[in-house]
Short mmCIF file of C-alpha atoms and ligand atoms in Angstrom, two decimals:
data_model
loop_
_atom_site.label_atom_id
_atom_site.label_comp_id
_atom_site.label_asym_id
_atom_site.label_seq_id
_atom_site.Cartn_x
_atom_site.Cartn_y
_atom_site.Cartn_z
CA UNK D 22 38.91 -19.26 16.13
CA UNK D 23 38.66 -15.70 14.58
CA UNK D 24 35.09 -14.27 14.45
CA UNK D 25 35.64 -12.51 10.92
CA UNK D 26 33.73 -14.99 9.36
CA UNK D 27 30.85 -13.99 11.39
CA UNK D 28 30.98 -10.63 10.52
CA UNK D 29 32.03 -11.47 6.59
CA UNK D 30 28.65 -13.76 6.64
CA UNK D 31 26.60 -10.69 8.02
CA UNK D 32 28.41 -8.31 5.66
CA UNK D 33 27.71 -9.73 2.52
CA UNK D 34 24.66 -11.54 3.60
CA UNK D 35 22.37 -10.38 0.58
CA UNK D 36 19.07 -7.95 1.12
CA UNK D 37 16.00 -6.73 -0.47
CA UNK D 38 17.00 -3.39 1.22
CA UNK D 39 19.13 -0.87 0.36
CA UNK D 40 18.10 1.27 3.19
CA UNK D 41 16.04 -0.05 6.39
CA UNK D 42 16.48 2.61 8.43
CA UNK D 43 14.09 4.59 5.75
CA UNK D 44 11.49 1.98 6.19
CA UNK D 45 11.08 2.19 10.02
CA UNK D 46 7.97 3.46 11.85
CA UNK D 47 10.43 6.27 13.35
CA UNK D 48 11.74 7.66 10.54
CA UNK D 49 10.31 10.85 9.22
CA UNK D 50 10.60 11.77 5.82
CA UNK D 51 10.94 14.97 4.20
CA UNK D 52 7.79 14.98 1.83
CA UNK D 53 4.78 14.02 3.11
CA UNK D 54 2.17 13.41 0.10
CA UNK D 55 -1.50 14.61 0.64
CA UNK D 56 -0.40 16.27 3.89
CA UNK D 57 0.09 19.12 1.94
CA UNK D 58 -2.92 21.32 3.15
CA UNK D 59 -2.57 20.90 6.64
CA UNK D 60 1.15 21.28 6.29
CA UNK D 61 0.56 25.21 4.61
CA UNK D 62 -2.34 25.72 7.04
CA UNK D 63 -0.18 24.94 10.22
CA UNK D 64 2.35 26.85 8.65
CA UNK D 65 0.03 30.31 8.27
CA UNK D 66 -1.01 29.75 11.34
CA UNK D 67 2.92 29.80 13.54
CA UNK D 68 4.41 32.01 11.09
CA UNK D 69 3.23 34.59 12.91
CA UNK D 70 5.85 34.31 14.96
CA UNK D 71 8.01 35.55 12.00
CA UNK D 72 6.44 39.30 12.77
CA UNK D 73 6.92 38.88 16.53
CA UNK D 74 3.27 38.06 17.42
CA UNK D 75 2.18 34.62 19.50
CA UNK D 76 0.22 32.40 17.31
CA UNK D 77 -3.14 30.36 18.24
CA UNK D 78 -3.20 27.05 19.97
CA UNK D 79 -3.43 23.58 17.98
CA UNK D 80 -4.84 20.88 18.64
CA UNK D 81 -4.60 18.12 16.22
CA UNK D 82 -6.12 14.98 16.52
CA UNK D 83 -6.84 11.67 13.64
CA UNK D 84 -6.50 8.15 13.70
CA UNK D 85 -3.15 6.52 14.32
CA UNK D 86 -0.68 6.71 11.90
CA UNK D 87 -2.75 9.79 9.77
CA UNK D 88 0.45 11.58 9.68
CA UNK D 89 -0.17 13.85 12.81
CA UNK D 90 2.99 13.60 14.24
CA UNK D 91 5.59 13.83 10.91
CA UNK D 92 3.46 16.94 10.08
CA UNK D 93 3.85 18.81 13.22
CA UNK D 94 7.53 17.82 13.80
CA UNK D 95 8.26 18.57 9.67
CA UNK D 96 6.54 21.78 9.96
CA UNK D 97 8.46 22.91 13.03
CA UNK D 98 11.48 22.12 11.61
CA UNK D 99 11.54 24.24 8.76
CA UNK D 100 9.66 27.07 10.72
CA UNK D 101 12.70 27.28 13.49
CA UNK D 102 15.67 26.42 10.45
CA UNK D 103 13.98 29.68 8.71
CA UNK D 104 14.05 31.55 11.43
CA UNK D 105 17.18 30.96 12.61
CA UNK D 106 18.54 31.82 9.29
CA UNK D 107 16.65 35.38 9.61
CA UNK D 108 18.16 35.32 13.47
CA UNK D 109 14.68 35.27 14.91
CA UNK D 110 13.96 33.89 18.64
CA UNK D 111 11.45 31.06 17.44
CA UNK D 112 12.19 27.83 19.19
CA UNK D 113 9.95 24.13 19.69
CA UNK D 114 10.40 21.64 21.69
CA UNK D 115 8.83 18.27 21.49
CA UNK D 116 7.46 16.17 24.01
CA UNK D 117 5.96 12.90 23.93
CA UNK D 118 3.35 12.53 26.69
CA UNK D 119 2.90 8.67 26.37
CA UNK D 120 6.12 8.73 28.02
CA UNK D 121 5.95 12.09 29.86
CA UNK D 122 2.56 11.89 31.44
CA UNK D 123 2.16 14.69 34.14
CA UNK D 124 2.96 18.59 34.18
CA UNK D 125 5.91 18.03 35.92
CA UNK D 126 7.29 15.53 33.29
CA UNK D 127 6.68 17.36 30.95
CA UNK D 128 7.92 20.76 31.77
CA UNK D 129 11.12 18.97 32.90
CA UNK D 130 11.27 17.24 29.63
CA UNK D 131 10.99 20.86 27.75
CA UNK D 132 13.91 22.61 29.52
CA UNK D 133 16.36 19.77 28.96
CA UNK D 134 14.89 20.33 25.45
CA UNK D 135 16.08 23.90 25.92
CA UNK D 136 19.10 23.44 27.64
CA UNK D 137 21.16 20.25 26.34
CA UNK D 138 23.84 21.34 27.33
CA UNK D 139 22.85 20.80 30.87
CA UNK D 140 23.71 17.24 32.92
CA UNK D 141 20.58 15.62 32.82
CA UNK D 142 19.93 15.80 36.39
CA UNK D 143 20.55 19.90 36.68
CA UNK D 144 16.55 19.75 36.71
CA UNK D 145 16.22 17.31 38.84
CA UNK D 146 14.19 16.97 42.43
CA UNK D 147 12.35 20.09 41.91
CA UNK D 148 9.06 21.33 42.15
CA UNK D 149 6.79 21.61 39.07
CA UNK D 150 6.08 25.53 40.23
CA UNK D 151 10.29 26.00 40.09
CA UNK D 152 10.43 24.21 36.67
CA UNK D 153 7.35 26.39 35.55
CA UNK D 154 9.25 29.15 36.32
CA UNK D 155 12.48 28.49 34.96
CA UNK D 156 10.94 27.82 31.52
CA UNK D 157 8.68 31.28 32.17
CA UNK D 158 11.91 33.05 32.83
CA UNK D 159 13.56 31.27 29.89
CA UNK D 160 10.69 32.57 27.30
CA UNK D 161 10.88 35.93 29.04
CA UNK D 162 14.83 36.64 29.28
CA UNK D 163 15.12 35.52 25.89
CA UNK D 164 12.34 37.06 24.26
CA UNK D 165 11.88 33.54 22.68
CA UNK D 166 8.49 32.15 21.06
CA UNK D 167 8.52 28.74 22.24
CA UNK D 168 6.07 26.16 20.93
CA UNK D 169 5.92 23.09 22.38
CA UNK D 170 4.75 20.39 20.56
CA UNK D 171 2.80 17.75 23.05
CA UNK D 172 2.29 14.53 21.13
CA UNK D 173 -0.09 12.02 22.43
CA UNK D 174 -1.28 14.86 24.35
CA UNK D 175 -4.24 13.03 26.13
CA UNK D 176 -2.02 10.90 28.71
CA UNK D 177 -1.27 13.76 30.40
CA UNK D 178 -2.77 12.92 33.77
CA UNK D 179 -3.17 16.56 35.16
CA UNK D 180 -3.60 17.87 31.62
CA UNK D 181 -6.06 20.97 32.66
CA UNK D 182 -3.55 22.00 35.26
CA UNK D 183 -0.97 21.83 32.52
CA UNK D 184 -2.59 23.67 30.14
CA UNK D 185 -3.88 26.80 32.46
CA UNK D 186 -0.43 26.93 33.53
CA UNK D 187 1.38 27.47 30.08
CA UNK D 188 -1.59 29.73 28.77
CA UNK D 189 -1.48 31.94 31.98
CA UNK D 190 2.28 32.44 31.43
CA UNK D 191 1.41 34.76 28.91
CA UNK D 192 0.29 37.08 30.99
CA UNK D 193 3.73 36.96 32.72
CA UNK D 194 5.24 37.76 29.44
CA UNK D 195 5.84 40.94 27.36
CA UNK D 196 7.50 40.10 23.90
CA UNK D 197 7.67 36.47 23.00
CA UNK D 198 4.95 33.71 24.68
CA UNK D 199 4.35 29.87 24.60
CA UNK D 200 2.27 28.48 21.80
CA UNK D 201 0.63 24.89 21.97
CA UNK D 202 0.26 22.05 19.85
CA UNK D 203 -1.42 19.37 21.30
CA UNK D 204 -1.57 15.90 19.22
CA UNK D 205 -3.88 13.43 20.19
CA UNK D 206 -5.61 10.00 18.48
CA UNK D 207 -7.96 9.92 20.77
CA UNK D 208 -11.17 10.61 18.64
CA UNK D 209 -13.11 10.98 22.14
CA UNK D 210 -11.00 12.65 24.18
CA UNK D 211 -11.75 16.41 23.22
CA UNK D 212 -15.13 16.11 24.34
CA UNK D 213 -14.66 15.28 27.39
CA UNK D 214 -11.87 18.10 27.92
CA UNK D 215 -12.66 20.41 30.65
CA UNK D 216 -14.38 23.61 29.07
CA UNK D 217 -11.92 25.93 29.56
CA UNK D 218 -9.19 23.50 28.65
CA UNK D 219 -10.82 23.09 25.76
CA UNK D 220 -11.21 26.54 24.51
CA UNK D 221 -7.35 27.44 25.46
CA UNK D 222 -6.63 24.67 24.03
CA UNK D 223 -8.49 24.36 20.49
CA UNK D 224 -8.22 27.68 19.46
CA UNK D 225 -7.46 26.45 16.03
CA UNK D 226 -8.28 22.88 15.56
CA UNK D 227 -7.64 20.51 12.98
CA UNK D 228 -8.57 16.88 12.36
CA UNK D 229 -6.39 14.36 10.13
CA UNK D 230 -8.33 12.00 7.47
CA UNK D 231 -7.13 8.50 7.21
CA UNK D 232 -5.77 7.90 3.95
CA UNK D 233 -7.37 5.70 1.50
CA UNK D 234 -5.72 3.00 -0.86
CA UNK D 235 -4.37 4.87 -3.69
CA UNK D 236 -2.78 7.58 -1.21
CA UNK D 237 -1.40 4.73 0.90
CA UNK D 238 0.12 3.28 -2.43
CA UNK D 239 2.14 6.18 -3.81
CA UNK D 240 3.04 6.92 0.56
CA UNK D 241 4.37 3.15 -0.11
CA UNK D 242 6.00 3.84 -3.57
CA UNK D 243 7.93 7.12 -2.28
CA UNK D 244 9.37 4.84 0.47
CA UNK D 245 10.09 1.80 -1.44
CA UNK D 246 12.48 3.96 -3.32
CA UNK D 247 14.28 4.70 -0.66
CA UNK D 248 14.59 2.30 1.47
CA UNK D 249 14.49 -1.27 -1.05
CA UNK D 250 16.74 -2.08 -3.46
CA UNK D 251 15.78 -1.07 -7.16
CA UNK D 252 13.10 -3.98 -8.20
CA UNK D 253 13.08 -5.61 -4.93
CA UNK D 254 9.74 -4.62 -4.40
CA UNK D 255 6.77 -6.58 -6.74
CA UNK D 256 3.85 -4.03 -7.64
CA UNK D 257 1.80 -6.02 -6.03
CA UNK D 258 3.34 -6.36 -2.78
CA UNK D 259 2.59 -2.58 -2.39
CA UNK D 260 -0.62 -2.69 -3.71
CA UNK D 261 -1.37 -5.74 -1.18
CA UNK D 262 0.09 -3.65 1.68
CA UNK D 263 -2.34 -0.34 0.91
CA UNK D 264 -5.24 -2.21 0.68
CA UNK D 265 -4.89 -4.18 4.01
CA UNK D 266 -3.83 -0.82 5.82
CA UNK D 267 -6.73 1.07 3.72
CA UNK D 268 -9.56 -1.47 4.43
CA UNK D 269 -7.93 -1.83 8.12
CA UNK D 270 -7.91 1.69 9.57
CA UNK D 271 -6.12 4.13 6.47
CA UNK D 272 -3.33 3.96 8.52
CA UNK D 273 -0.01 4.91 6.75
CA UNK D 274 2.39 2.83 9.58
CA UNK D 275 0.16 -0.11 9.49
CA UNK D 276 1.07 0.04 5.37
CA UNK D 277 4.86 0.18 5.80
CA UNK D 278 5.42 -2.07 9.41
CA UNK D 279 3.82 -5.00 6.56
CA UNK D 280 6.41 -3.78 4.00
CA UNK D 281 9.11 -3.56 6.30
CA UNK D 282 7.84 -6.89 7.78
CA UNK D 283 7.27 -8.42 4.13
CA UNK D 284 10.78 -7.57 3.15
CA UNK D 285 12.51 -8.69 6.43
CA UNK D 286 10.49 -12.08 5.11
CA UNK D 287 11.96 -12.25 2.01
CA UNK D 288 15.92 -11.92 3.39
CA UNK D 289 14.80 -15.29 5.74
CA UNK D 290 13.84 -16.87 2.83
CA UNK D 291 17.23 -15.28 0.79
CA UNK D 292 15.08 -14.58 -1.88
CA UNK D 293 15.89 -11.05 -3.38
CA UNK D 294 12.06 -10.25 -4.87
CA UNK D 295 9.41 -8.97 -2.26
CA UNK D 296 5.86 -10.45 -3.34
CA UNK D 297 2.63 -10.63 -2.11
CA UNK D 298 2.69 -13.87 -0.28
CA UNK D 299 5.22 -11.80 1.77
CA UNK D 300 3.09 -9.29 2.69
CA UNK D 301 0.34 -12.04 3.41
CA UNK D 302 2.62 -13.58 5.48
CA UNK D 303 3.71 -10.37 7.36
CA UNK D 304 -0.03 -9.44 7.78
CA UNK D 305 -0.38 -11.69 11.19
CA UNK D 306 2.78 -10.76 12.95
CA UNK D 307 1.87 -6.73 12.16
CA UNK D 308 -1.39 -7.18 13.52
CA UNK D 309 -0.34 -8.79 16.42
CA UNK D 310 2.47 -6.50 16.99
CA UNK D 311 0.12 -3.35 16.80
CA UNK D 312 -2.27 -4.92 19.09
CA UNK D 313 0.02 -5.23 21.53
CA UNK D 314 1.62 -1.78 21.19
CA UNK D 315 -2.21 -0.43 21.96
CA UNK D 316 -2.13 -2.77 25.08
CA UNK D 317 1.32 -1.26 26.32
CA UNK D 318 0.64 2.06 26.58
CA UNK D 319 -3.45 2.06 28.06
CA UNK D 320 -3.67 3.62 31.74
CA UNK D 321 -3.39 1.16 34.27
CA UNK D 322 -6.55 0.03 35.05
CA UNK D 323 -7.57 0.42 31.68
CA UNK D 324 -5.48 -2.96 31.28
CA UNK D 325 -6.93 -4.41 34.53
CA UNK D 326 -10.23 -4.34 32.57
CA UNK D 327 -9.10 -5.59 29.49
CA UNK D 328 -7.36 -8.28 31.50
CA UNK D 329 -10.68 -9.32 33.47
CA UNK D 330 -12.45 -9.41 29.70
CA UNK D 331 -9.81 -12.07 28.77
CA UNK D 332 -10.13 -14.18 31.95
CA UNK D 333 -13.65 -13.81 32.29
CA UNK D 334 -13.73 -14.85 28.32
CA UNK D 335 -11.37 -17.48 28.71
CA UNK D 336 -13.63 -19.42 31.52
CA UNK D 337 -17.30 -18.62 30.12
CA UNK D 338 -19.60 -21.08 28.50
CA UNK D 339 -21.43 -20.13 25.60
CA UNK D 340 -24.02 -18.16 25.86
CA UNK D 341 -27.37 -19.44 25.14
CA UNK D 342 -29.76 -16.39 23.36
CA UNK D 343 -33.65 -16.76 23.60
CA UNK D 344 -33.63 -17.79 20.05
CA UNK D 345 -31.96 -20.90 20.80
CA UNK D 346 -28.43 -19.14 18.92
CA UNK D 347 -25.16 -20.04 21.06
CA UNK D 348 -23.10 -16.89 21.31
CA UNK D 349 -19.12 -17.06 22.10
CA UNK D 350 -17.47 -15.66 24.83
CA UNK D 351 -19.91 -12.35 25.62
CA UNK D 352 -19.74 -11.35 28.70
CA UNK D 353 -22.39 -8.69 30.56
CA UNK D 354 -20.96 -5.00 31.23
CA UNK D 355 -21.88 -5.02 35.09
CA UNK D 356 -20.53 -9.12 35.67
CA UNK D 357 -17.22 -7.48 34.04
CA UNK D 358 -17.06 -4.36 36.68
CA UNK D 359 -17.86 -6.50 39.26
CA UNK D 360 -14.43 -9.09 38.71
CA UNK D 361 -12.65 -5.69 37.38
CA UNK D 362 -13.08 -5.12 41.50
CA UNK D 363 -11.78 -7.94 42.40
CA UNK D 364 -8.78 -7.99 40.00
CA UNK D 365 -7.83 -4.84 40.77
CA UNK D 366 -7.47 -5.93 44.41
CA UNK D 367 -5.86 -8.89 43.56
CA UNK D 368 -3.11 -7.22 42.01
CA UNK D 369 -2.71 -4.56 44.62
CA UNK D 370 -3.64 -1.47 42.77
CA UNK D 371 -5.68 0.74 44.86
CA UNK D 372 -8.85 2.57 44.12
CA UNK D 373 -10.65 0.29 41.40
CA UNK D 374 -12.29 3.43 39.14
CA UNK D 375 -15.99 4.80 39.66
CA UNK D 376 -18.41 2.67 36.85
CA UNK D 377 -18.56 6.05 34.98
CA UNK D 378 -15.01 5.53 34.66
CA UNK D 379 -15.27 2.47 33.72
CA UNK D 380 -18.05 2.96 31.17
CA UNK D 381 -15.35 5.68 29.47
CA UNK D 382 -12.59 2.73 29.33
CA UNK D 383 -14.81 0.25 27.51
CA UNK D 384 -15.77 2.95 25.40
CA UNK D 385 -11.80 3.30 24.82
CA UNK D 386 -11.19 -0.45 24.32
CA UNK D 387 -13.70 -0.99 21.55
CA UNK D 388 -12.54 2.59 19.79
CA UNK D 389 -8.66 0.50 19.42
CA UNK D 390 -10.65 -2.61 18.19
CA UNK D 391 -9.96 -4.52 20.79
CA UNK D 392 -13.35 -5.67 22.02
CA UNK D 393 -16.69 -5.07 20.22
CA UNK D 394 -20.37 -4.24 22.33
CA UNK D 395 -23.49 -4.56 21.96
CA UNK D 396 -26.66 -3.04 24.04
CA UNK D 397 -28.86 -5.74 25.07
CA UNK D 398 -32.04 -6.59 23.24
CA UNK D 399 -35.54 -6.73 25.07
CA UNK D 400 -35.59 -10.19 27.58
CA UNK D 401 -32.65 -9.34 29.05
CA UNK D 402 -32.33 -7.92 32.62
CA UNK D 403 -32.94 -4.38 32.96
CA UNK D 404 -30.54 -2.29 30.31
CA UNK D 405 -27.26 -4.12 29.82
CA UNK D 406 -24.16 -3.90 27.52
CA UNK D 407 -22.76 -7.23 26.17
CA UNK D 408 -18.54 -7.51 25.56
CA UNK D 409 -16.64 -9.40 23.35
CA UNK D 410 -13.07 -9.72 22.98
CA UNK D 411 -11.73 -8.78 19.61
CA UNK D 412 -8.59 -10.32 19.91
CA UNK D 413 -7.02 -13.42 21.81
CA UNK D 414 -7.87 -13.90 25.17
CA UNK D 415 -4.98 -15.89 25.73
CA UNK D 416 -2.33 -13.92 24.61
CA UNK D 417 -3.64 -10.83 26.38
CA UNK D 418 -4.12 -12.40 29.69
CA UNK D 419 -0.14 -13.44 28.92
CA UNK D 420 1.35 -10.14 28.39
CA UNK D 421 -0.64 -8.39 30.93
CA UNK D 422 -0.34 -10.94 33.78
CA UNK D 423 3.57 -10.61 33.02
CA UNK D 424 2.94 -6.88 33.31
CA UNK D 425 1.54 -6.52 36.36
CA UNK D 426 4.40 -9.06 38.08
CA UNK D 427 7.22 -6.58 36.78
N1 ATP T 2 1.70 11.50 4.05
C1 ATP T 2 2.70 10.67 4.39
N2 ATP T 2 3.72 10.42 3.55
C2 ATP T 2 4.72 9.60 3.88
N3 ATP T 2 4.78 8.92 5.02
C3 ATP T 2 3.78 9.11 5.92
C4 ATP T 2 2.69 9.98 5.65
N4 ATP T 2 1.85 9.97 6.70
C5 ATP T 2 2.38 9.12 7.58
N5 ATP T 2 3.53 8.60 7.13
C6 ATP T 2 4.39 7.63 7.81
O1 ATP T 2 3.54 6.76 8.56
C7 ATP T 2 4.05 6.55 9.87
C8 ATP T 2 3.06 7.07 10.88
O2 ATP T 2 2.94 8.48 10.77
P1 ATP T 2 2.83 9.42 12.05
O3 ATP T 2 3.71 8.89 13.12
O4 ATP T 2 3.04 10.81 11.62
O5 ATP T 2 1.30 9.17 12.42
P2 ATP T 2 0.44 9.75 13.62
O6 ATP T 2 -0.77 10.36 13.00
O7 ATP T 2 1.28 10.60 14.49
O8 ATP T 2 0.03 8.41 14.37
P3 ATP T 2 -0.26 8.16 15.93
O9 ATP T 2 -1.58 8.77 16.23
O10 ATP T 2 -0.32 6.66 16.04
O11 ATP T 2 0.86 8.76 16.70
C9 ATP T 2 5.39 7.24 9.92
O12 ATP T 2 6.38 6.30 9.63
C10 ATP T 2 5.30 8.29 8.82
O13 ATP T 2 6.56 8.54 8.30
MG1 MG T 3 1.97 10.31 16.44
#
């Protein structure tokens, strides 16, 4: 039997979008409202470059989904299409460090940048000191101003080494240099930078707000517009969909995954009007879905400990407080580092992390929301923290168990 019925059915099927593409978390687009200030202020601060001189360090950091990384990647776009235009040698690259963690990742990451053109193993199997220097010699034969963009800047594992190494390659240079911009969402991690990191690093710093409702509506509005057919969208969808982001975290892809979500909804249902109850609906699967996006990319034993907080959770007994109150699923800070040793062994990774260490990751798990503590009250042995998981202990003992087997 011929298949063009298949392909006729998913033709024609109807939509509440007219473009989806514009809706995804990926997509950049070219106006960003109420990023306008930090847009011209990033702006003064490369365009430098313009009259040949090396501009100051960035370092931008905000909660998720403030619009860090659409400003930095919008800016640098129209900085390197304007100079090209005036043939200047301004050039960025972008890295993502979530994915490109260590020096050497992401130095190799920055010439393929600079060299497409190259098979993608002409880098290959070398040192990071011979990459270091081919993208020193690169700046320096060219005469280039290269800034390098490094998104989610804080899982870079030998970031200080990184760092000195790209700021001491100015000194290697005459005309042209290597600028920073370091991206991070990691409201914690600046402080505990390494001093001299730090003030390479932030020479000019900058911190994203999160957005409240009424900015999170017209962000929705502009991208309904685009990406929905006209009227699919009911006013009060959006409105819905800013105030759970607002109230949430004033996050701006929180606000459009429930859109996107909402409408996606709607075509199941083949009805062609997005409403609220949609975004209701969608507001459980986004949650879940961002949850587990935060679980993905934490360091590896920063999952082992979340993982020992959902097994631990998932076999306690209420808690019993002096007052006579029953307390769900809390679990004591040391009882926690103590099984976080014996998971870790368990599963083979070596090296379970000092309890300062430790103490920085649970700091880390309740800044994402996904546990909550508390210090102990007087009557309790010696000075104790108390945990308790934010989220289901079920499903994250699930998807990290399956984790660690793969
Ligand atoms: N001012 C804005 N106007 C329009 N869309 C926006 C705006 N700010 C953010 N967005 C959209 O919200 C989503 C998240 O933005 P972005 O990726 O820039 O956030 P981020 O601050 O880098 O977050 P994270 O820290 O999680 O990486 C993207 O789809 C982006 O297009
Ligand atoms: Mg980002």
């Amino acid at each position: 039997m011929g298949l063009q019925h298949v392909f006729e059915a998913e033709f024609s099927k109807p939509t509440v979008f007219l473009d989806r593409n514009k809706i995804m978390p990926h997509y950049t687009p070219q106006n960003l409202p109420f990023r306008e200030e930090q847009q011209a202020t990033i702006s003064g601060i490369v365009a430098v470059t313009l009259r040949g001189q090396r501009p100051d360090n960035i370092f931008i950091y905000g909660k998720p989904g403030t619009g860090k990384t659409s400003t930095a990647k919008h800016v640098m776009d129209e900085l390197c299409s304007f100079a090209e235009k005036k043939s200047l040698k301004v050039k960025h690259v972008y890295v993502n460090c979530r994915t490109h963690n260590k020096k050497y990742k992401v130095l190799l990451k920055s010439l393929r940048e600079i060299y497409p053109s190259e098979p993608d193993k002409a880098f290959q199997g070398y040192s990071a000191a011979y990459l270091y220097e081919k993208l020193v010699s690169f700046v320096r034969d060219t005469q280039t101003h290269l800034i390098m963009v490094l998104d989610e800047l804080d899982k870079v594992r030998d970031l200080d080494d990184l760092i000195y190494s790209v700021t001491r390659s100015n000194d290697e240079i005459q005309v042209g240099g290597i600028t920073v911009i370091g991206i991070s969402n990691n409201l914690l991690f600046k402080d505990a930078l390494d001093p001299r990191t730090k003030s390479s690093l932030c020479q000019q710093e900058m911190i994203f707000p999160p957005y409240n409702a009424e900015q999170l509506r017209t962000i929705l509005e502009q991208r309904v517009q685009e990406a929905f057919a006209p009227q699919a969208v009911d006013s009060g969808a959006i409105s819905l969909a800013a105030a759970i982001a607002a109230q949430e975290s004033g996050d701006a892809r929180t606000a459009i995954k429930l859109l996107l979500r909402a409408g996606e909804l709607a075509d199941d249902e083949k009805t062609t009007q997005v409403t609220d109850q949609h975004v209701k609906n969608a507001r459980k699967s986004v949650e879940q879905e961002i949850i587990l996006e935060h679980i993905t990319v934490l360091p590896e034993h920063e999952k082992l400990v979340l993982y020992t907080i959902a097994a631990l959770t998932l076999n306690r007994k209420p808690l019993q407080r002096l007052s006579g109150e029953k307390v769900e699923g809390v679990l004591y800070s040391g009882e926690v580092y103590e099984e976080y040793e014996r998971t870790a062994k368990k599963f083979k990774f070596n090296d379970p992390v000092s309890a300062r260490w430790y103490r920085e990751y649970i700091n880390q798990l309740e800044m994402y929301g996904l546990i909550v503590t508390t210090a102990s009250g007087p009557g309790v042995k010696g000075q104790t923290r108390f945990i308790k998981l934010k989220v289901d202990a079920l499903k994250i003992k699930e998807v990290l168990e399956k984790e660690f087997a793969g």
